[in-house]
Coordinates of C-alpha atoms in Angstrom, one line a residue:
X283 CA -111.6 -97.0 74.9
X284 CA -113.2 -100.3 74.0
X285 CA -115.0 -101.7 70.8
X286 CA -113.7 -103.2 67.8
X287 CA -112.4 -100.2 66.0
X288 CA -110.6 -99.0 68.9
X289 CA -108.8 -103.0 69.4
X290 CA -107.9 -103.1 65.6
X291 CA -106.2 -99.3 66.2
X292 CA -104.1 -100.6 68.7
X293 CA -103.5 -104.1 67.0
X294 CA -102.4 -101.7 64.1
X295 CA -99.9 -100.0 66.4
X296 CA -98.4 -103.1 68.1
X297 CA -97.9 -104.5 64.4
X298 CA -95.7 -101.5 63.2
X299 CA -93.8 -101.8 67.0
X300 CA -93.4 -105.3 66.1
X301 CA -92.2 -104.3 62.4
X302 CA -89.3 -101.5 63.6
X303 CA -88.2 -104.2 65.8
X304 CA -87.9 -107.3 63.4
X305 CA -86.8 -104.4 60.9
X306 CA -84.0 -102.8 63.3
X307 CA -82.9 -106.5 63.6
X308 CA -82.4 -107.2 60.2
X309 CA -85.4 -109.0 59.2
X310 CA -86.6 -107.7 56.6
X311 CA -89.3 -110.5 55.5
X312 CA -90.4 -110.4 58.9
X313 CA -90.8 -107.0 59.4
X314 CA -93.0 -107.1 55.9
X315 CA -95.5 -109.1 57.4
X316 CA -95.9 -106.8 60.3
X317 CA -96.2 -103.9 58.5
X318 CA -98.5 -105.2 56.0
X319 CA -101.0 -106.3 59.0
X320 CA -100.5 -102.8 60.6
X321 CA -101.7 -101.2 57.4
X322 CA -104.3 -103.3 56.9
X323 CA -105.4 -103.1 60.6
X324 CA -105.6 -99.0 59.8
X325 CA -106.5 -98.8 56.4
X326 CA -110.6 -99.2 57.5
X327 CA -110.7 -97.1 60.2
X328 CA -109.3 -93.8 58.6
X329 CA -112.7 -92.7 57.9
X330 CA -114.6 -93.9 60.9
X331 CA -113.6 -90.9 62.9
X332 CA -112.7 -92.2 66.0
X333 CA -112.9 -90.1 69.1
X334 CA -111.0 -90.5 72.4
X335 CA -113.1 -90.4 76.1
X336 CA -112.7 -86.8 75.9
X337 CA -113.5 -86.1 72.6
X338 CA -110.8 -85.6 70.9
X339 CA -109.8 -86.9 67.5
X340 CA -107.9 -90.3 67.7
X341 CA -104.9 -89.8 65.1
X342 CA -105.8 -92.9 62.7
X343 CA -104.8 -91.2 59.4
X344 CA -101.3 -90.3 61.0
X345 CA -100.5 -93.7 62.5
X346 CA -101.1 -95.2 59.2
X347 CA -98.9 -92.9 56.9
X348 CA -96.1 -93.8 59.7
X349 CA -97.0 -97.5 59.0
X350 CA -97.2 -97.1 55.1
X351 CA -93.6 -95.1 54.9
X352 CA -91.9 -97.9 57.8
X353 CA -93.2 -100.7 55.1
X354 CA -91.8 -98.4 51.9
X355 CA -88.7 -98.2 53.8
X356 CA -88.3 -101.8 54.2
X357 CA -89.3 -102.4 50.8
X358 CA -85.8 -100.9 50.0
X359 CA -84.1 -104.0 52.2
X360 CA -85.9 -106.5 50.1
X361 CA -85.4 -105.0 47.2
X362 CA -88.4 -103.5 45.9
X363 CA -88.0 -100.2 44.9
X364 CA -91.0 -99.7 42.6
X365 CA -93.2 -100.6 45.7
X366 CA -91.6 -98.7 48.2
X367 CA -91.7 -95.7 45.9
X368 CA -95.4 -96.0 45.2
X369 CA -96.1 -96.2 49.3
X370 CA -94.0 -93.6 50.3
X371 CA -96.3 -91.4 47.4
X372 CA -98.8 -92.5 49.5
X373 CA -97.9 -91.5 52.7
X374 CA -96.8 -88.2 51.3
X375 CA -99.7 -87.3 49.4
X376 CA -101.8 -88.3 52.6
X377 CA -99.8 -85.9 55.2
X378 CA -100.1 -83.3 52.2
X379 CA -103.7 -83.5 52.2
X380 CA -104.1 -83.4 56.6
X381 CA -101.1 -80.8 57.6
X382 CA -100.1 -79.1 53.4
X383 CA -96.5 -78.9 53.1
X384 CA -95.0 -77.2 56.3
X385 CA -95.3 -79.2 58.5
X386 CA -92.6 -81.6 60.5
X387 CA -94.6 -84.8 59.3
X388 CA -95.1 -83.7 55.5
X389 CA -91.2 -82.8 56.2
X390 CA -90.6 -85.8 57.3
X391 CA -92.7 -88.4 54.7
X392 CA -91.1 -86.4 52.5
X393 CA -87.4 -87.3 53.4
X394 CA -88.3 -90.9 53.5
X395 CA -89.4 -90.5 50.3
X396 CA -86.0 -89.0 48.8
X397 CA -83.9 -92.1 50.9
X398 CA -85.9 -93.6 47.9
X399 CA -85.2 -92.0 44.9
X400 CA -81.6 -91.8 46.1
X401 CA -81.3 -96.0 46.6
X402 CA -83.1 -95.8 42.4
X403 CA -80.2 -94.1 41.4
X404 CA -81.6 -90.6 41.0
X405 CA -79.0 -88.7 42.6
X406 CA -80.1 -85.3 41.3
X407 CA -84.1 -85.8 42.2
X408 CA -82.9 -87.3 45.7
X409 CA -80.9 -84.0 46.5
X410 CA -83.7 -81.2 45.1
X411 CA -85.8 -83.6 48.3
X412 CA -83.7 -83.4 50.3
X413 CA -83.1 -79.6 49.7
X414 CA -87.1 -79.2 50.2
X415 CA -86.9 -80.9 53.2
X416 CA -84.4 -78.3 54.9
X417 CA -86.4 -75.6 53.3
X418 CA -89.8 -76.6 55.4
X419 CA -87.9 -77.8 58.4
X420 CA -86.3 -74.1 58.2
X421 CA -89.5 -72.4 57.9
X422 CA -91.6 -73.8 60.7
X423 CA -88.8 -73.3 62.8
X424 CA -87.4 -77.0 63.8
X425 CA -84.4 -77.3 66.2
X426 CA -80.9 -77.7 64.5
X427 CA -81.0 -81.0 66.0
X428 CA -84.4 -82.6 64.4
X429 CA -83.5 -85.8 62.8
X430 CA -85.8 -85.0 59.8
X431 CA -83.1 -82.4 59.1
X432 CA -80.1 -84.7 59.5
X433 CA -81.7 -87.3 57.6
X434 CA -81.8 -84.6 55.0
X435 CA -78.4 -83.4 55.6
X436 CA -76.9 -87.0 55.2
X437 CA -78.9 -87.7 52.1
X438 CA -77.1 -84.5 50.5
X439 CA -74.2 -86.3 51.9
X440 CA -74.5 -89.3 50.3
X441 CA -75.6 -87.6 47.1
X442 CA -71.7 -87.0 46.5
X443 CA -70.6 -90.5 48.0
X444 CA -72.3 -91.5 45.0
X445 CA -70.2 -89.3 42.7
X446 CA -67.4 -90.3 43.8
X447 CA -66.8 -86.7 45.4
X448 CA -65.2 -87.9 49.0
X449 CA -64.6 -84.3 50.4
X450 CA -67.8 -82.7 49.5
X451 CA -69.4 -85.9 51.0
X452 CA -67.2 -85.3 53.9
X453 CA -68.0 -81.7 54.7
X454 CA -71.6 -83.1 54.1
X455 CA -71.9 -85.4 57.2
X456 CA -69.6 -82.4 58.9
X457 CA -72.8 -80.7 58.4
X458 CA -75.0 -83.1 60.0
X459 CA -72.9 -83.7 63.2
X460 CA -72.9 -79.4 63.6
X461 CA -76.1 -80.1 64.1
X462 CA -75.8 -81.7 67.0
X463 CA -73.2 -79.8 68.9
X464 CA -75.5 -79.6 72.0
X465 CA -76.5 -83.6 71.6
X466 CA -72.8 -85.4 71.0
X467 CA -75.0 -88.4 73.0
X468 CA -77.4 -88.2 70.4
X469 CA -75.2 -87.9 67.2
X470 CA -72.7 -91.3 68.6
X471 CA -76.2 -93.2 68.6
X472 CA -77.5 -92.3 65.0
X473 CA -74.7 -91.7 63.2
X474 CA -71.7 -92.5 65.3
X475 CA -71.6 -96.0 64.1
X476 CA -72.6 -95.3 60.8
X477 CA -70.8 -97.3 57.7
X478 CA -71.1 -94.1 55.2
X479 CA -70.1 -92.0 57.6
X480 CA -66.7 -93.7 58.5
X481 CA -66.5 -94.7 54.9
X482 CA -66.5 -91.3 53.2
X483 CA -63.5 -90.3 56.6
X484 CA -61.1 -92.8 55.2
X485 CA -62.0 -91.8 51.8
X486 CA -61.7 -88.7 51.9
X487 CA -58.5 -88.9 53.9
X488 CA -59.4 -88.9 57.8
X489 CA -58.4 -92.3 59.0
X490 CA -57.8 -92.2 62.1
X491 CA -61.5 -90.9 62.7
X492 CA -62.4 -93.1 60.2
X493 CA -60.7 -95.9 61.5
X494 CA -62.5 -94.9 64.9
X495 CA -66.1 -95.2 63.3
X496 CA -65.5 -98.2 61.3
X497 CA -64.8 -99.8 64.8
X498 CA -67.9 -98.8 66.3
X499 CA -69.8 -99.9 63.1
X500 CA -68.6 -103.6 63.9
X501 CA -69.2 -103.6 67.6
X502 CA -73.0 -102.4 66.4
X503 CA -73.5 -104.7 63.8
X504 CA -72.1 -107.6 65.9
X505 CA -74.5 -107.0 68.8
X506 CA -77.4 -106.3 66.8
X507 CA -77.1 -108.8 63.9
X508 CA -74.8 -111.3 64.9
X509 CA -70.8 -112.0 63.8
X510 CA -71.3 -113.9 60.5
X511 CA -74.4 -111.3 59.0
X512 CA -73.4 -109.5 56.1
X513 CA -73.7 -106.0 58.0
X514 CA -70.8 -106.8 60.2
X515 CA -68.9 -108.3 57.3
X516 CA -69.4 -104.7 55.6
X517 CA -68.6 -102.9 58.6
X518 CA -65.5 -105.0 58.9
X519 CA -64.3 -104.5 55.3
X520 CA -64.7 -100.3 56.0
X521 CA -62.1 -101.1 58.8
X522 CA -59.9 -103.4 56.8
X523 CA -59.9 -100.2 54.5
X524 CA -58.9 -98.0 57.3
X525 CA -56.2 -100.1 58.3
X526 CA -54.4 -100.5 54.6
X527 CA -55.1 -97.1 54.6
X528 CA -53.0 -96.9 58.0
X529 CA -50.4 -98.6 56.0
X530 CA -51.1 -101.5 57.9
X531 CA -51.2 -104.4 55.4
X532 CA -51.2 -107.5 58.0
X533 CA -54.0 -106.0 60.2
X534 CA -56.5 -105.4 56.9
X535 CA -55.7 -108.9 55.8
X536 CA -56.9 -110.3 58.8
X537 CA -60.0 -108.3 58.5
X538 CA -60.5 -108.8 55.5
X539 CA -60.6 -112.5 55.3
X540 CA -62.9 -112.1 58.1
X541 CA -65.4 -109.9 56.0
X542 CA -64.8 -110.8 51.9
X543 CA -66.0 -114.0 52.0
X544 CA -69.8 -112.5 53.0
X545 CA -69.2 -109.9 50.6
X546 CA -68.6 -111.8 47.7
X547 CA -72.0 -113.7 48.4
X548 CA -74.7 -112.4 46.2
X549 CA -77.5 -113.6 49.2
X550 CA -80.6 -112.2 50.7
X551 CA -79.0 -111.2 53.8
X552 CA -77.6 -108.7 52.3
X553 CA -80.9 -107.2 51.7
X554 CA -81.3 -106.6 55.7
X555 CA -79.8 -103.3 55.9
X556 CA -80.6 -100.1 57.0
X557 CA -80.1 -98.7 53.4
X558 CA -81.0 -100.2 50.0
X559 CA -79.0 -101.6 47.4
X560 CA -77.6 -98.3 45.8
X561 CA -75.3 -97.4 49.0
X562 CA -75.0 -101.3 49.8
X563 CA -73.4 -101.7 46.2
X564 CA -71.5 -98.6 46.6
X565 CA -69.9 -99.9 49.9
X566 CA -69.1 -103.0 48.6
X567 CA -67.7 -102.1 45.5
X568 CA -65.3 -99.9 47.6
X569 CA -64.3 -102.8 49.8
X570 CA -63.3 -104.8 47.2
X571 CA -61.3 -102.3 45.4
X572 CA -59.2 -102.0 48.8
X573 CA -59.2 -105.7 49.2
X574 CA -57.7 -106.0 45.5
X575 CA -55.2 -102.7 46.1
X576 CA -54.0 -104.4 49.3
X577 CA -53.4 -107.8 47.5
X578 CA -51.3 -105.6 45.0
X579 CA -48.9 -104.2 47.8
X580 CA -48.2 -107.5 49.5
X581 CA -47.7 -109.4 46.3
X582 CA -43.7 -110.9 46.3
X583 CA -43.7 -109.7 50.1
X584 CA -43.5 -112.4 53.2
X585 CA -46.9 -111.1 53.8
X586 CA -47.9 -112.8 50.7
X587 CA -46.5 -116.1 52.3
X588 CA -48.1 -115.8 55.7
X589 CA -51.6 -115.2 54.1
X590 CA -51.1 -118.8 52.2
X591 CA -53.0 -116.5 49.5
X592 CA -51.3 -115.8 45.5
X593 CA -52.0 -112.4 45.5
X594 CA -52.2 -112.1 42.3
X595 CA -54.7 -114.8 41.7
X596 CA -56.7 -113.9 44.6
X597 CA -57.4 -110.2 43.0
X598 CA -58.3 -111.9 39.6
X599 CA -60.6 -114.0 41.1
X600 CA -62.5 -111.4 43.3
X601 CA -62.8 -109.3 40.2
X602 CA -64.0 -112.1 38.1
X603 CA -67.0 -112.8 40.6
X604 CA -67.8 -109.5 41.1
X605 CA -67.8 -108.7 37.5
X606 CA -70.4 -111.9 36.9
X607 CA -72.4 -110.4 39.5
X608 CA -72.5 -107.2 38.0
X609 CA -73.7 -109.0 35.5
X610 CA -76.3 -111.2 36.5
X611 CA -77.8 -108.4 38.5
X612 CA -78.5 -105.5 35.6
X613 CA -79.9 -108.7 33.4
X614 CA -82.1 -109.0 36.6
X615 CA -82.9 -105.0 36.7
X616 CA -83.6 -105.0 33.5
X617 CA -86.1 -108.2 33.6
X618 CA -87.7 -106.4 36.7
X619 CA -88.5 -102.8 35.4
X620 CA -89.7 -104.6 31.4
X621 CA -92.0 -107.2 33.7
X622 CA -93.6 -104.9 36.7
X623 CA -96.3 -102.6 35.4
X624 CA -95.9 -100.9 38.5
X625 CA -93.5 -98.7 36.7
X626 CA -96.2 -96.9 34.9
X627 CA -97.9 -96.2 38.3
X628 CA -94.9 -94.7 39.8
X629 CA -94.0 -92.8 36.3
X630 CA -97.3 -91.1 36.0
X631 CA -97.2 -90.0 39.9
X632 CA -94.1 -88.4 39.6
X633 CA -95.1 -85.8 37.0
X634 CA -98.5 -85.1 39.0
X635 CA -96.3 -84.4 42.2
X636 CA -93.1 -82.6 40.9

């Protein structure tokens, strides 16, 4: 239909297309600008009941919960927790109010909502979601294969990356991919390629599958954000790992120096990933560690030599940076959560929606 209303609704979905795009492409700022346009676009007109030609109900309020959860889920990739929390409250308590709790899109604001709390840190709040999640996608019935439910699945998942405990994390994604037994297609595109997933199979002992993952990770990275981005220089220190966990020492060097360098950059590309900072740090923490373990089996070898690298001073100086970042970034934390009175908002909401 015509008129104004009906141009800024579609203006509203155009901006959030344009958002996942720029987002997807690791563009985070970008994608914030689109996002915050589609909201606004949408925002007015959730009251103005628009009807289609025939009469029906034009879904404005839904649209814009989509909107608000895509912008809290970027927030993460810039590094805004507080405000991504507050939006995704939004969104929830919005889909709460138009379909109650079992529904697929209260299920599924609801999960975007726990990839939150997980990336603050609150491992134990993250997985009671995440365990909700399952519990309403179970109840109204949702295929096995719903990606509201793997999304869930995975968050569990991570929930044990995150204490360090590499087989139950394992037996976590195992989980997810049963759930797409009938769909292999399906799993290789959302999760084949995944750097947790092929992270936690080295960890937890399955290189060569690891190994395997890790590789596709690069090739997607690569195409999608270019060689020198700091999600292919993570994805290529997973399969340095996998190699000196091959015993392969000469082949993780290689890849290493190709993907260390990045790493040990403290920038704002490293913001433009399709997780927040908790799981990035993770990740790179275990990177380095490899990359210092692997310096300590080729020291006094010809290895050594052919890297042109000291070994030794090579590991203390990676652990010196990353140590001042560690740093720098809690004093940071700490100056963010005493400063934003945003915190209140999000402290109050949480007891009124436990």
């Amino acid at each position: 239909g015509g008129g104004p209303q009906f141009q800024a609704f579609y203006r509203g979905i155009i901006q959030r297309a344009q958002g996942n795009v720029l987002s997807m492409r690791g563009k985070p700022g970008q994608a914030e600008t689109s996002y915050a346009a589609s909201v606004a676009s949408l925002d007015p007109l959730v009251e103005a009941g628009l009807k289609d030609p025939n009469g029906r109900p034009v879904p404005v309020q839904t649209t814009r919960d989509y909107a608000l959860s895509d912008r809290a889920i970027n927030m993460l990739r810039l590094d805004r927790p507080i405000e991504a929390e507050i939006m995704a409250r939004q969104a929830l308590t919005s889909r709460l109010s138009e379909q109650g709790t079992y529904s697929a899109e209260t299920a599924n604001t609801l999960q975007r909502l726990g990839m939150i709390i997980a990336e603050e840190g609150r491992t134990d709040d993250a997985v009671l979601i995440a365990k909700a999640v399952l519990e309403i996608m179970d109840k109204i019935g949702a295929s096995g294969a719903s990606m509201v439910g793997a999304q869930a699945q995975a968050t569990l998942a991570r929930a044990f990356m995150v204490k360090g405990k590499w087989k139950e994390a394992q037996a976590g994604f195992a989980a997810v991919q049963a759930r797409f037994a009938d769909d292999k297609e399906l799993w290789n595109r959302r999760f084949g390629a995944d750097p947790d997933v092929a992270l936690t199979a080295i960890k937890s002992g399955n290189v060569p599958e690891g190994r395997a993952l890790a590789e596709r990770a690069v090739a997607r990275a690569t195409q999608r954000l270019g060689p020198r981005h700091y999600g292919t220089a993570e994805a290529l220190g997973i399969q340095a790992m996998g190699a000196s966990a091959a015993g392969e020492p000469k082949a993780a060097m290689e890849l290493f120096a190709r993907a260390v360098p990045t790493l040990l950059q403290r920038s704002r590309q490293s913001q433009d990933e399709s997780t927040g900072r908790a799981m990035r740090d993770l990740r790179r923490q275990a990177i380095l560690q490899a990359y210092i373990d692997t310096l300590m089996t080729i020291s006094g070898t010809p290895l050594e030599q052919e890297t042109k690298l000291n070994a030794a001073d090579e590991a203390f100086r990676v652990a010196d940076i990353v140590r001042g970042q560690a740093v720098q970034a809690r004093e940071e934390d700490q100056h963010a959560i005493g400063g934003d009175e945003a915190g209140l908002v999000v402290g109050t909401e949480r007891e009124g929606i436990r």
